[in-house]
mmCIF file of C-alpha atoms and ligand atoms in Angstrom:
data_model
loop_
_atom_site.group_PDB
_atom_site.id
_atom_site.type_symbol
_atom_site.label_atom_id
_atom_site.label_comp_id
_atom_site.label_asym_id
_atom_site.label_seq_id
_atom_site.Cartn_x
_atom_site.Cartn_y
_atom_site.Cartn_z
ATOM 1 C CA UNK A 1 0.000 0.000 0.000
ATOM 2 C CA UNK A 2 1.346 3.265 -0.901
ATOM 3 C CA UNK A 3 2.785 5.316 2.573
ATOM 4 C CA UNK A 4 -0.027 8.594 1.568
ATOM 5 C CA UNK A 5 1.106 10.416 5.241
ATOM 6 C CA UNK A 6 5.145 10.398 4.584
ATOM 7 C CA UNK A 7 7.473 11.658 2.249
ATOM 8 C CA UNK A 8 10.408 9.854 2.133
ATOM 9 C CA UNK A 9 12.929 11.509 -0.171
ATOM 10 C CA UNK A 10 15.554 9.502 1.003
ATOM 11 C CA UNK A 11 16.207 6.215 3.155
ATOM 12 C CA UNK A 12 18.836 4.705 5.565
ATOM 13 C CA UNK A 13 20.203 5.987 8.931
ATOM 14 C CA UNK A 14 22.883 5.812 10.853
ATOM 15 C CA UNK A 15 22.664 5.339 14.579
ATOM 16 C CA UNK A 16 23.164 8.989 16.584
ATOM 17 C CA UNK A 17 22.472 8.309 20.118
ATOM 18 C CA UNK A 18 20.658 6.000 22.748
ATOM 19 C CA UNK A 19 17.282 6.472 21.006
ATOM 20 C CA UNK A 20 18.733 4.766 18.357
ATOM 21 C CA UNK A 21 19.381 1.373 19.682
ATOM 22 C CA UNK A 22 16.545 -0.540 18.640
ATOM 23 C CA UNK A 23 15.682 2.046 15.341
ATOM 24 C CA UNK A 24 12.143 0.783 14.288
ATOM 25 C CA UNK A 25 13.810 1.653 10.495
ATOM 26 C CA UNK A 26 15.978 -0.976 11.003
ATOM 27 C CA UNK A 27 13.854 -3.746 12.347
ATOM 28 C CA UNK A 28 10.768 -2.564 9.623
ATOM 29 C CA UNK A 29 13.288 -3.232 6.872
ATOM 30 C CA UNK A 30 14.457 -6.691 8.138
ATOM 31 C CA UNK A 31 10.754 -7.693 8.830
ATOM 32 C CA UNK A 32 10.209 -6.585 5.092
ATOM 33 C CA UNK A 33 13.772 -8.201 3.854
ATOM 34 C CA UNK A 34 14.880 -5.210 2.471
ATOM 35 C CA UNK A 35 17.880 -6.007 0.362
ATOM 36 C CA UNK A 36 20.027 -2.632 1.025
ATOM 37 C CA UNK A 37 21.622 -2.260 4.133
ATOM 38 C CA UNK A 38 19.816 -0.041 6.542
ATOM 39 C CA UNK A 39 22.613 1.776 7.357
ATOM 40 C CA UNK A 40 22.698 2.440 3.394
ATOM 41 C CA UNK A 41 21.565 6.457 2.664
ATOM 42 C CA UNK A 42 19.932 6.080 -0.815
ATOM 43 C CA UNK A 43 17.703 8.672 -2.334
ATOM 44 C CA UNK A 44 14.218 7.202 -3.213
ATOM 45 C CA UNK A 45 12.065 7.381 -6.467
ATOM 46 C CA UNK A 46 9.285 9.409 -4.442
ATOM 47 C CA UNK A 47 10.744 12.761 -4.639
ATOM 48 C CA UNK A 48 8.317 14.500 -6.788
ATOM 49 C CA UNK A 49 5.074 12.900 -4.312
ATOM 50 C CA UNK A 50 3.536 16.346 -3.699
ATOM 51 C CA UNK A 51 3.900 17.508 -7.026
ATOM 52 C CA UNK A 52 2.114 14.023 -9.002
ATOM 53 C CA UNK A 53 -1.177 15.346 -10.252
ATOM 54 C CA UNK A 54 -4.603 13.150 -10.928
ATOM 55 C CA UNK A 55 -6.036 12.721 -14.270
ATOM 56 C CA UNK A 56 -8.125 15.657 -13.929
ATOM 57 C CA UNK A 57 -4.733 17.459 -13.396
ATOM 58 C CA UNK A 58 -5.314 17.904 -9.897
ATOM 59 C CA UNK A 59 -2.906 17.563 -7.462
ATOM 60 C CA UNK A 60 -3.207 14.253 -5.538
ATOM 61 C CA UNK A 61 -1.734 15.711 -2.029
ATOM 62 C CA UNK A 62 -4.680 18.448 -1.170
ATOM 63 C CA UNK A 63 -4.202 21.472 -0.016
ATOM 64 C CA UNK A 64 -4.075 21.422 3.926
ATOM 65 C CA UNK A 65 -2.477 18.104 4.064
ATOM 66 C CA UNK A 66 0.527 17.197 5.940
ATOM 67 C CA UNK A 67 3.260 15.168 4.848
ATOM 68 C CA UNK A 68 5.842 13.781 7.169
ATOM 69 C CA UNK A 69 9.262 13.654 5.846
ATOM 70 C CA UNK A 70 12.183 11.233 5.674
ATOM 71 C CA UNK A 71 10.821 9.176 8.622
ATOM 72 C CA UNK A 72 12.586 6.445 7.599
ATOM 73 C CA UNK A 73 15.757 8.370 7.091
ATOM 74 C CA UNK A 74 17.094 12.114 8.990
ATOM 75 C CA UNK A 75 16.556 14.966 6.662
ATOM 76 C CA UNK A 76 20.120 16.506 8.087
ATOM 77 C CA UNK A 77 22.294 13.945 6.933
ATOM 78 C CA UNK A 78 25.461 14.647 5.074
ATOM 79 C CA UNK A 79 25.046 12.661 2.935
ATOM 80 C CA UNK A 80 22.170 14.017 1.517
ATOM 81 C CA UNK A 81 23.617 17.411 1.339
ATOM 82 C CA UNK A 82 23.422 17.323 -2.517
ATOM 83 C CA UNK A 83 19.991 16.365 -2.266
ATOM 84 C CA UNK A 84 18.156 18.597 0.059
ATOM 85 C CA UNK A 85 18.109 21.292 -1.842
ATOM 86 C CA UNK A 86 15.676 20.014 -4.585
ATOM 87 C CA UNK A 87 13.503 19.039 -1.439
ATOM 88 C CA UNK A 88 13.519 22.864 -0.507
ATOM 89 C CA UNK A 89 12.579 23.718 -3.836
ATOM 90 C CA UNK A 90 9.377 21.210 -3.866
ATOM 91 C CA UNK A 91 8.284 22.425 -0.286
ATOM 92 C CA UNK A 92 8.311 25.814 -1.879
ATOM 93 C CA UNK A 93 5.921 24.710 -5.380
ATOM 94 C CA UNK A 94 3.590 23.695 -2.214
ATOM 95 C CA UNK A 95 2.933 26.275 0.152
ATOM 96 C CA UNK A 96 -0.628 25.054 0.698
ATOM 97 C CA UNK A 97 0.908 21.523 1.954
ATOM 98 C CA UNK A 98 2.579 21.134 5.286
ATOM 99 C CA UNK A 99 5.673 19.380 6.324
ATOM 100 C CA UNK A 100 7.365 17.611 9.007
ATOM 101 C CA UNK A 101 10.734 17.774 9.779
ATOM 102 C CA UNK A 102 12.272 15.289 12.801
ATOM 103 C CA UNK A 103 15.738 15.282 13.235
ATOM 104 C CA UNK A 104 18.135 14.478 15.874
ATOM 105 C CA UNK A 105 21.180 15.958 13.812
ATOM 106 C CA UNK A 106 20.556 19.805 15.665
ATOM 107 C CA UNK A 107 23.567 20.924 15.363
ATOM 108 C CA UNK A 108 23.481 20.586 11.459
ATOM 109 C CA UNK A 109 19.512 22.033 10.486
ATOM 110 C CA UNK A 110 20.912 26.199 10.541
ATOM 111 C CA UNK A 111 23.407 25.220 7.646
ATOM 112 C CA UNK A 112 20.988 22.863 6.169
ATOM 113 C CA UNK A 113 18.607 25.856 6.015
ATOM 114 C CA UNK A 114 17.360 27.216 2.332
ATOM 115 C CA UNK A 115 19.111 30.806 1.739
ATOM 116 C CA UNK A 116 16.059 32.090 1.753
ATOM 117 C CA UNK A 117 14.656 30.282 5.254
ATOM 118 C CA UNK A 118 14.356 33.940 6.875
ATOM 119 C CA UNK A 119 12.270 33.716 9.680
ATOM 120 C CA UNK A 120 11.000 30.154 8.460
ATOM 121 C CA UNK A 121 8.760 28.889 5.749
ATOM 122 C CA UNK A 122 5.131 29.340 6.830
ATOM 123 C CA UNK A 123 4.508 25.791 5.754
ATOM 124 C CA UNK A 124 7.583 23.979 7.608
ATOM 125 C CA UNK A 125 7.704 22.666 10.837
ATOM 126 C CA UNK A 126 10.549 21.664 12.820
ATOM 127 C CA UNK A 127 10.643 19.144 14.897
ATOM 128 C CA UNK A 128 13.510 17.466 17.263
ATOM 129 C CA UNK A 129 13.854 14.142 19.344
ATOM 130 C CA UNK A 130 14.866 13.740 22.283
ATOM 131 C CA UNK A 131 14.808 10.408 24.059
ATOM 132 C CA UNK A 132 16.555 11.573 27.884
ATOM 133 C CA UNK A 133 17.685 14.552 29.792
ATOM 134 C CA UNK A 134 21.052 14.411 28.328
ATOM 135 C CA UNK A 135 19.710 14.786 24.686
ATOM 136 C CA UNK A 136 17.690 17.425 25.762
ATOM 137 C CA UNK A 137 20.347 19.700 27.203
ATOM 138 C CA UNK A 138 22.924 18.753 24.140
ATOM 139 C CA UNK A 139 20.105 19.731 21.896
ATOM 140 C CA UNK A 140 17.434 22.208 22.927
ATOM 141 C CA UNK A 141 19.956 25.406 23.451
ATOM 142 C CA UNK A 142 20.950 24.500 19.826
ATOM 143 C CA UNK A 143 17.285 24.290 18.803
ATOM 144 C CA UNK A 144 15.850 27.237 19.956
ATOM 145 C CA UNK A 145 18.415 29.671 18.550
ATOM 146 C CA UNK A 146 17.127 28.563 15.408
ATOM 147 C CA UNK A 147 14.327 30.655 13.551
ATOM 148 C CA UNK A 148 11.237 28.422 12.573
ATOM 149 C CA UNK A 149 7.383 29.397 12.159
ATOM 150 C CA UNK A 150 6.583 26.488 13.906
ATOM 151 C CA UNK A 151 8.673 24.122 16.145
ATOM 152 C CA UNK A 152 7.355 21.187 17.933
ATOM 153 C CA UNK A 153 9.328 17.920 19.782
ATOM 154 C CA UNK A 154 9.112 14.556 20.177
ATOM 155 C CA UNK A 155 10.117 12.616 22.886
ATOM 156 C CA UNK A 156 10.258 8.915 22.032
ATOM 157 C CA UNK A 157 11.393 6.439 22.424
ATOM 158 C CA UNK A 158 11.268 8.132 26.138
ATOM 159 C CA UNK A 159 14.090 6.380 28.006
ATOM 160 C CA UNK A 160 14.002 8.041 31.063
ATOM 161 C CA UNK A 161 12.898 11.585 32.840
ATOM 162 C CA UNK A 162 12.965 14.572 31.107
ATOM 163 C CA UNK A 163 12.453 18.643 32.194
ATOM 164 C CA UNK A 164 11.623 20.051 29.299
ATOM 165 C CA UNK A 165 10.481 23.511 31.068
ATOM 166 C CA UNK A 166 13.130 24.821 29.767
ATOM 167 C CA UNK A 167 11.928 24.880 26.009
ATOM 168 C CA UNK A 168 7.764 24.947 27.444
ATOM 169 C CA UNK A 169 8.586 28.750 29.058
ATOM 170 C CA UNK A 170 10.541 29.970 25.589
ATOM 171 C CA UNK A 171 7.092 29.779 24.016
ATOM 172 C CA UNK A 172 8.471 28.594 20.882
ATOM 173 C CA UNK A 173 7.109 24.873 21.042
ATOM 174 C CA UNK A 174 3.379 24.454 19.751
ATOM 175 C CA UNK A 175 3.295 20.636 20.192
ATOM 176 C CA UNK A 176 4.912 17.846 22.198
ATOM 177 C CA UNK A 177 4.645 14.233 21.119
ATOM 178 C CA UNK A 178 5.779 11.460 23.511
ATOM 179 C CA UNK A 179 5.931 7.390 23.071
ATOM 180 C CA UNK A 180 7.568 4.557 24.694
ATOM 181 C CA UNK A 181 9.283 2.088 22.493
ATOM 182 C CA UNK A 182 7.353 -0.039 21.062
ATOM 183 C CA UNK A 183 8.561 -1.333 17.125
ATOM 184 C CA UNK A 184 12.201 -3.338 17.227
ATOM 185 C CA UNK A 185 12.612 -2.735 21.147
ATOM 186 C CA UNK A 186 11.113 -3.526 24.860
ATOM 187 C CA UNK A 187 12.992 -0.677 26.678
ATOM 188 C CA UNK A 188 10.123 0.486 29.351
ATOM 189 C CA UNK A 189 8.537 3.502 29.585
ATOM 190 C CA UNK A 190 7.265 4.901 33.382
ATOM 191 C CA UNK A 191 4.168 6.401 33.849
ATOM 192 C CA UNK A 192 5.562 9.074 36.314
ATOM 193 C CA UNK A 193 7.880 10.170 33.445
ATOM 194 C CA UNK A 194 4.786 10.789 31.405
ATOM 195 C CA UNK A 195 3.203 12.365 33.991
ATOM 196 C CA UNK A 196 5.542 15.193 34.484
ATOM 197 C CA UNK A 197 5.777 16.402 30.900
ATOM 198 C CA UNK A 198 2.098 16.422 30.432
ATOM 199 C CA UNK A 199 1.707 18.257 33.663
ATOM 200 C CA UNK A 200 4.205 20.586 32.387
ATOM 201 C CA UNK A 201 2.715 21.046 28.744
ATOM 202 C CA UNK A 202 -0.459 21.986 30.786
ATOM 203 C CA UNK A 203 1.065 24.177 32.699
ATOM 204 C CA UNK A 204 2.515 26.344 29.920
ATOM 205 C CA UNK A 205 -0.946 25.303 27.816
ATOM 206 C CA UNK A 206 1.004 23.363 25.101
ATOM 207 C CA UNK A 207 -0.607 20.712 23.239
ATOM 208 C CA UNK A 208 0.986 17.516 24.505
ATOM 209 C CA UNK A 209 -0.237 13.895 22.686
ATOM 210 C CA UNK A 210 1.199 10.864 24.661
ATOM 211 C CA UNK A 211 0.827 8.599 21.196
ATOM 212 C CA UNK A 212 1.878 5.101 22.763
ATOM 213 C CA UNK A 213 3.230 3.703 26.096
ATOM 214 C CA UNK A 214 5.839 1.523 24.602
ATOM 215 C CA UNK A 215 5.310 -2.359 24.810
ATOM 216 C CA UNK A 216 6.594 -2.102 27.971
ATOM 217 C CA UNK A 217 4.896 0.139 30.360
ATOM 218 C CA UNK A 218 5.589 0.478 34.328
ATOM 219 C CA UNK A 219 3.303 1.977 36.688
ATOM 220 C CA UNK A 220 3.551 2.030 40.471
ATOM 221 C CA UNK A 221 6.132 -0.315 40.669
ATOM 222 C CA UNK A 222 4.285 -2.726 38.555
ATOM 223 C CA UNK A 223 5.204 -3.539 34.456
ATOM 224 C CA UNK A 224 2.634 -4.128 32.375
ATOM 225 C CA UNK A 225 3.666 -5.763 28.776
ATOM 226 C CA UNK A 226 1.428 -4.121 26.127
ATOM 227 C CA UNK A 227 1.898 -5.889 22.567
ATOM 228 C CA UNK A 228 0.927 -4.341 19.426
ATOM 229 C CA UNK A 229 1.015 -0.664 18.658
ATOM 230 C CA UNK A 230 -2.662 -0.539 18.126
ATOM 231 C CA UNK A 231 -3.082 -1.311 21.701
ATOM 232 C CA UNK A 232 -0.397 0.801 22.797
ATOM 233 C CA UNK A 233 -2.238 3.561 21.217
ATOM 234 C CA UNK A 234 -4.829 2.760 23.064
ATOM 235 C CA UNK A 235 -3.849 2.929 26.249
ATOM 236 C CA UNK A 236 -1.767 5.818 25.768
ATOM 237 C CA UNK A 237 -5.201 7.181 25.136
ATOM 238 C CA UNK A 238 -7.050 6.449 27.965
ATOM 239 C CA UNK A 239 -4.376 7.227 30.431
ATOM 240 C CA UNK A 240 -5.792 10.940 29.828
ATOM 241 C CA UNK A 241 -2.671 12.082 29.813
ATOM 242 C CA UNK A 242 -2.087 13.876 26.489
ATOM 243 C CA UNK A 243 -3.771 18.175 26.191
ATOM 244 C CA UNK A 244 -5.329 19.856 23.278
ATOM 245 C CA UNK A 245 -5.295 23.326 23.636
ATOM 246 C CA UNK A 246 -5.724 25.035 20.333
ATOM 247 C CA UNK A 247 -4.296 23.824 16.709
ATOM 248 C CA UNK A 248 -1.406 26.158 15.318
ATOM 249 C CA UNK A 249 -2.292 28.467 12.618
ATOM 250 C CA UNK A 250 -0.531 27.446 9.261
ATOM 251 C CA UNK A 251 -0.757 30.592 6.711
ATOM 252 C CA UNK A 252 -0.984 28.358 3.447
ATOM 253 C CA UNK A 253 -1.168 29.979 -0.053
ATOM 254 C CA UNK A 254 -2.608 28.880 -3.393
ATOM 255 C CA UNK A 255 0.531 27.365 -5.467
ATOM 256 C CA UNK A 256 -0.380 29.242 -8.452
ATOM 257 C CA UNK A 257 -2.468 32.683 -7.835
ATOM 258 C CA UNK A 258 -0.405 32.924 -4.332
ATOM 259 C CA UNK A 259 -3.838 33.961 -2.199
ATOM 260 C CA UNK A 260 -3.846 33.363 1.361
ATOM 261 C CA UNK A 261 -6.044 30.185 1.574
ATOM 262 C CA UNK A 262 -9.407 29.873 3.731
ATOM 263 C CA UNK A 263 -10.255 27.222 5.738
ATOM 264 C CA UNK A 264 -12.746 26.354 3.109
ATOM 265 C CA UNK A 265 -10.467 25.478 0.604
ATOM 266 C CA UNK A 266 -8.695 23.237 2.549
ATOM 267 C CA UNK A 267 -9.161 19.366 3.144
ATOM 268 C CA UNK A 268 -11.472 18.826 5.759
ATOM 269 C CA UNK A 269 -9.886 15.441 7.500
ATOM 270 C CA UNK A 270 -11.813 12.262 8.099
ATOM 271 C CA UNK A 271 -11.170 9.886 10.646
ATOM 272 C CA UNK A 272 -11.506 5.822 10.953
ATOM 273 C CA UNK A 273 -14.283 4.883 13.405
ATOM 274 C CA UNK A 274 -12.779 1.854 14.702
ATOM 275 C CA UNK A 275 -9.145 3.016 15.222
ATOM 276 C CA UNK A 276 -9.405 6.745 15.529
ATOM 277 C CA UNK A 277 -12.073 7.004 18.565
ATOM 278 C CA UNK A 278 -8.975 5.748 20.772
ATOM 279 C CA UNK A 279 -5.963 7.759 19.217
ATOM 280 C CA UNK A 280 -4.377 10.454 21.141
ATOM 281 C CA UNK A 281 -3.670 11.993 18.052
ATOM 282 C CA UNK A 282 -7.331 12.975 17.040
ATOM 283 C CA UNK A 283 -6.741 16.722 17.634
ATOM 284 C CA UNK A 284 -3.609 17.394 15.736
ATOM 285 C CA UNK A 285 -4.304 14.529 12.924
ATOM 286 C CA UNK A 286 -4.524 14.964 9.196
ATOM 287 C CA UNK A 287 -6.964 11.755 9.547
ATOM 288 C CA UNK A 288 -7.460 8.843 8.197
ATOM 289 C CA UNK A 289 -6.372 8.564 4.674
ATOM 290 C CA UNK A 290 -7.135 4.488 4.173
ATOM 291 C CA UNK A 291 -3.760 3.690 3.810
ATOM 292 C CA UNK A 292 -4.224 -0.060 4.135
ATOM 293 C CA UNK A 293 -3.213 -0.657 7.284
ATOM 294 C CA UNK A 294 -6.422 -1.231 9.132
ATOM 295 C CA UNK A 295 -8.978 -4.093 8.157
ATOM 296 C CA UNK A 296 -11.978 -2.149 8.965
ATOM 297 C CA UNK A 297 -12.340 1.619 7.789
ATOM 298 C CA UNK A 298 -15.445 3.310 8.390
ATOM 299 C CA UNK A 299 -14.895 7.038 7.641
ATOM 300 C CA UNK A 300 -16.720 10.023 9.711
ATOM 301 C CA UNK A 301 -15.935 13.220 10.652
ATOM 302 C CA UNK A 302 -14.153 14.432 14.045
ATOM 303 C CA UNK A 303 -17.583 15.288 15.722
ATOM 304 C CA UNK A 304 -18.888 12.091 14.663
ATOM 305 C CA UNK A 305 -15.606 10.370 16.357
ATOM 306 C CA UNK A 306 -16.041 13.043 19.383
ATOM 307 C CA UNK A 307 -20.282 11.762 20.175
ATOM 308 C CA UNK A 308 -19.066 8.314 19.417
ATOM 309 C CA UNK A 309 -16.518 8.296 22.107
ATOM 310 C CA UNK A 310 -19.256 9.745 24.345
ATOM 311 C CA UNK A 311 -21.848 6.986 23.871
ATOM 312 C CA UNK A 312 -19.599 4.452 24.156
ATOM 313 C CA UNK A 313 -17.947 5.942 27.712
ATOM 314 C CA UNK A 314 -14.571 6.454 26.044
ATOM 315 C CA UNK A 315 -13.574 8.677 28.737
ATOM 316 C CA UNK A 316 -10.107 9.124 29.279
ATOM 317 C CA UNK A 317 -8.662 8.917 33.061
ATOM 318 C CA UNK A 318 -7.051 11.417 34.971
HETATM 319 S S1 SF4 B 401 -6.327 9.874 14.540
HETATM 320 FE FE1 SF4 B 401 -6.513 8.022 13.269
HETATM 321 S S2 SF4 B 401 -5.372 8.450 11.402
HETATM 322 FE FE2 SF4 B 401 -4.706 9.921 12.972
HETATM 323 S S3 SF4 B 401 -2.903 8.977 13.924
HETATM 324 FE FE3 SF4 B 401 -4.709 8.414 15.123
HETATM 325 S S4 SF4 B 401 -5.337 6.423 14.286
HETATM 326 FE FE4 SF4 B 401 -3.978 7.355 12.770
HETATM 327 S S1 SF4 B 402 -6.614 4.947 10.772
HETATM 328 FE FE1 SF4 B 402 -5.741 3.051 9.897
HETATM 329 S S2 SF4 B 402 -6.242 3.120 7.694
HETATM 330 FE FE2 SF4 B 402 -6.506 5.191 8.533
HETATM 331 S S3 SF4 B 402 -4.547 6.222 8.153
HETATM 332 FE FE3 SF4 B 402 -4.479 5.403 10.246
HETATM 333 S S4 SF4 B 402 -3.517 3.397 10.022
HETATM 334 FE FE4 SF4 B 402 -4.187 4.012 7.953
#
C-alpha cells in the first residue's frame, strides 16, 4: 500500500544516540527483507510525491495536508547534502501543503537551512527528538536559537525523565509528542515520566499527545507488557494524559495565484471509526487517509468520532 502520510525523499540511517538502539527503520526493513543495508543512505524514487497530479490534473496531495518527511531516514544527513536542496525547492511549489521535519542531527539544520529560510517557511515545521535529559540539554539550546514558524518535539522512544520547562517557558514549542518504544525494542517507559511532561505542557498550555506507552509500560512499581502498537495507542489514550489546547495556525497559499487560503479550501480530514475514537492523536491529525493498514475503515468526521466516544464511555482517566 502506498505510505499517503510520509514523504520519504531519502532512506537509511545511521545510529546517533541511545534512542537509536533498537531504530524501528531498522527492524521494519528486516521484517520486510529489504535487500540494502539499513545503514545504506539512498535517495528514493518518491521525490516529486507532492507535485504528481490526478487525471483531472489535480494535485493528488490536497491542499491542507501534511506530509511527514524522511521518517525512515534524517533529513540533516550529510550525505544528503546534494539532495536537500531540490527538497527545498518542492516544499516551496507547495505552500498550501505542510511538512514535518524530525531530526536528531541539531547541530546541522541552521546550515541545512534554504538561503532564503528567513524567519521560516510558513509551511515547515521543525521538529527534534529527544529520548533523555542528556539529549535534551545537548540539543534544545541549539534548537531554539534557530528561527522556525513552527517548532514542535518529540520525545520517544522516552528512556528516562525529562524537564523540558526549559523549552515549554521559551514559548516557541506548539506541540509535544511522547511514546515509549514499542517497534524493534522492549525498553520500558514509566508512567511518572509521562506524567511530568504532560503536567508541564499543561502548565505552559502546550498541546501535549502521549501517542503510545511503549510495549513495555511500568506503573507504580508494577510492568505491564502491552503488545501491538494498536493497543499501545490505546492505552496511551485512555491514560488521559495527552492536552489539546488550540491547533497552530498554518498561513498556506494557493501554489499558483499565491492567495492566502481559507479554511474552506482546505481538506477537511476524516477519521476511521474503529481506530481513531482511541488515538491520542485525534486533535492534531490529518486523519485517516485508508492507507491499508487497518482491516476495517469506516470514515466520519471528528464530531462524529467526538459523540461516538461519548456513547460508548470512552472517557479518558485522569
Ligand atoms: S487519529 Fe486516526 S489516522 Fe490519525 S494517527 Fe490516530 S489512528 Fe492514525
Ligand atoms: S486509521 Fe488506519 S487506515 Fe486510517 S490512516 Fe491510520 S492506520 Fe491508515
Amino acid at each position: 500500500m502506498p505510505d499517503l502520510k510520509s514523504w520519504n525523499l531519502w532512506h537509511g540511517r545511521r545510529k546517533y544516540s541511545e534512542g537509536c538502539e533498537n531504530c524501528y527503520m531498522y527492524y521494519l526493513d528486516a521484517v520486510r527483507s529489504v535487500p540494502a543495508r539499513s545503514s545504506e543512505i539512498r535517495r528514493t524514487g518518491d521525490f516529486s510525491k507532492p507535485l504528481k497530479r490526478d487525471r483531472h490534473g489535480m494535485f493528488k496531495i490536497p491542499a491542507g495536508y501534511c506530509l511527514r518527511i524522511n521518517m525512515t531516514s534524517d533529513t540533516f544527513l550529510e550525505e544528503a547534502d546534494e539532495w536537500r536542496n531540490e527538497m527545498w525547492q518542492i516544499i516551496r511549489r507547495r505552500p498550501d501543503v505542510r511538512f514535518y521535519i524530525l531530526t536528531k542531527r541539531v547541530p546541522r539544520i541552521a546550515e541545512c537551512l534554504p538561503a532564503d529560510w528567513g524567519s521560516g517557511y510558513e509551511n515547515v515545521e521543525l521538529n527534534i527528538t529527544c529520548e533523555n535529559q542528556r539529549a535534551f540539554d545537548e540539543r534544545w539550546p541549539i534548537f531554539e536559537a534557530i528561527p522556525a514558524k513552527h517548532k514542535g518535539m518529540n520525545l520517544a522512544p522516552l528512556l528516562g525523565a525529562i524537564d523540558i520547562k526549559p523549552a515549554l517557558q521559551s514559548g516557541q514549542i506548539e506541540s509535544v509528542c511522547l511514546g515509549g518504544e514499542g517497534i524493534g525494542g522492549r525498553r520500558p517507559c514509566h508512567y511518572e515520566w509521562v506524567r511530568q511532561i504532560s503536567q508541564d505542557c499543561m502548565h505552559f498550555s502546550v498541546n501535549f499527545t502521549f501517542n503510545a506507552t511503549g510495549a513495555v509500560f511500568v506503573k507504580d512499581g508494577k510492568r505491564y507488557l502491552i503488545d501491538g502498537q494498536v493497543l499501545q495507542a490505546k492505552q496511551a489514550y485512555l491514560s488521559g494524559l495527552s492536552c489539546f489546547f488550540s491547533s497552530p495556525t498554518y498561513k498556506l497559499y494557493h501554489p499558483v495565484d499565491g492567495h492566502l487560503l481559507s479554511e474552506d479550501e482546505l481538506m477537511h480530514p476524516v477519521y476511521n471509526a474503529e481506530r481513531c475514537i482511541t488515538c491520542s492523536s485525534l486533535e492534531t491529525c490529518i486523519g485517516c487517509v485508508d492507507c491499508g493498514s487497518c482491516t476495517n475503515v469506516s470514515l466520519v468526521s471528528m464530531n462524529d468520532i467526538k459523540q461516538m466516544r461519548k456513547d460508548k464511555g470512552l472517557v479518558r482517566q485522569g
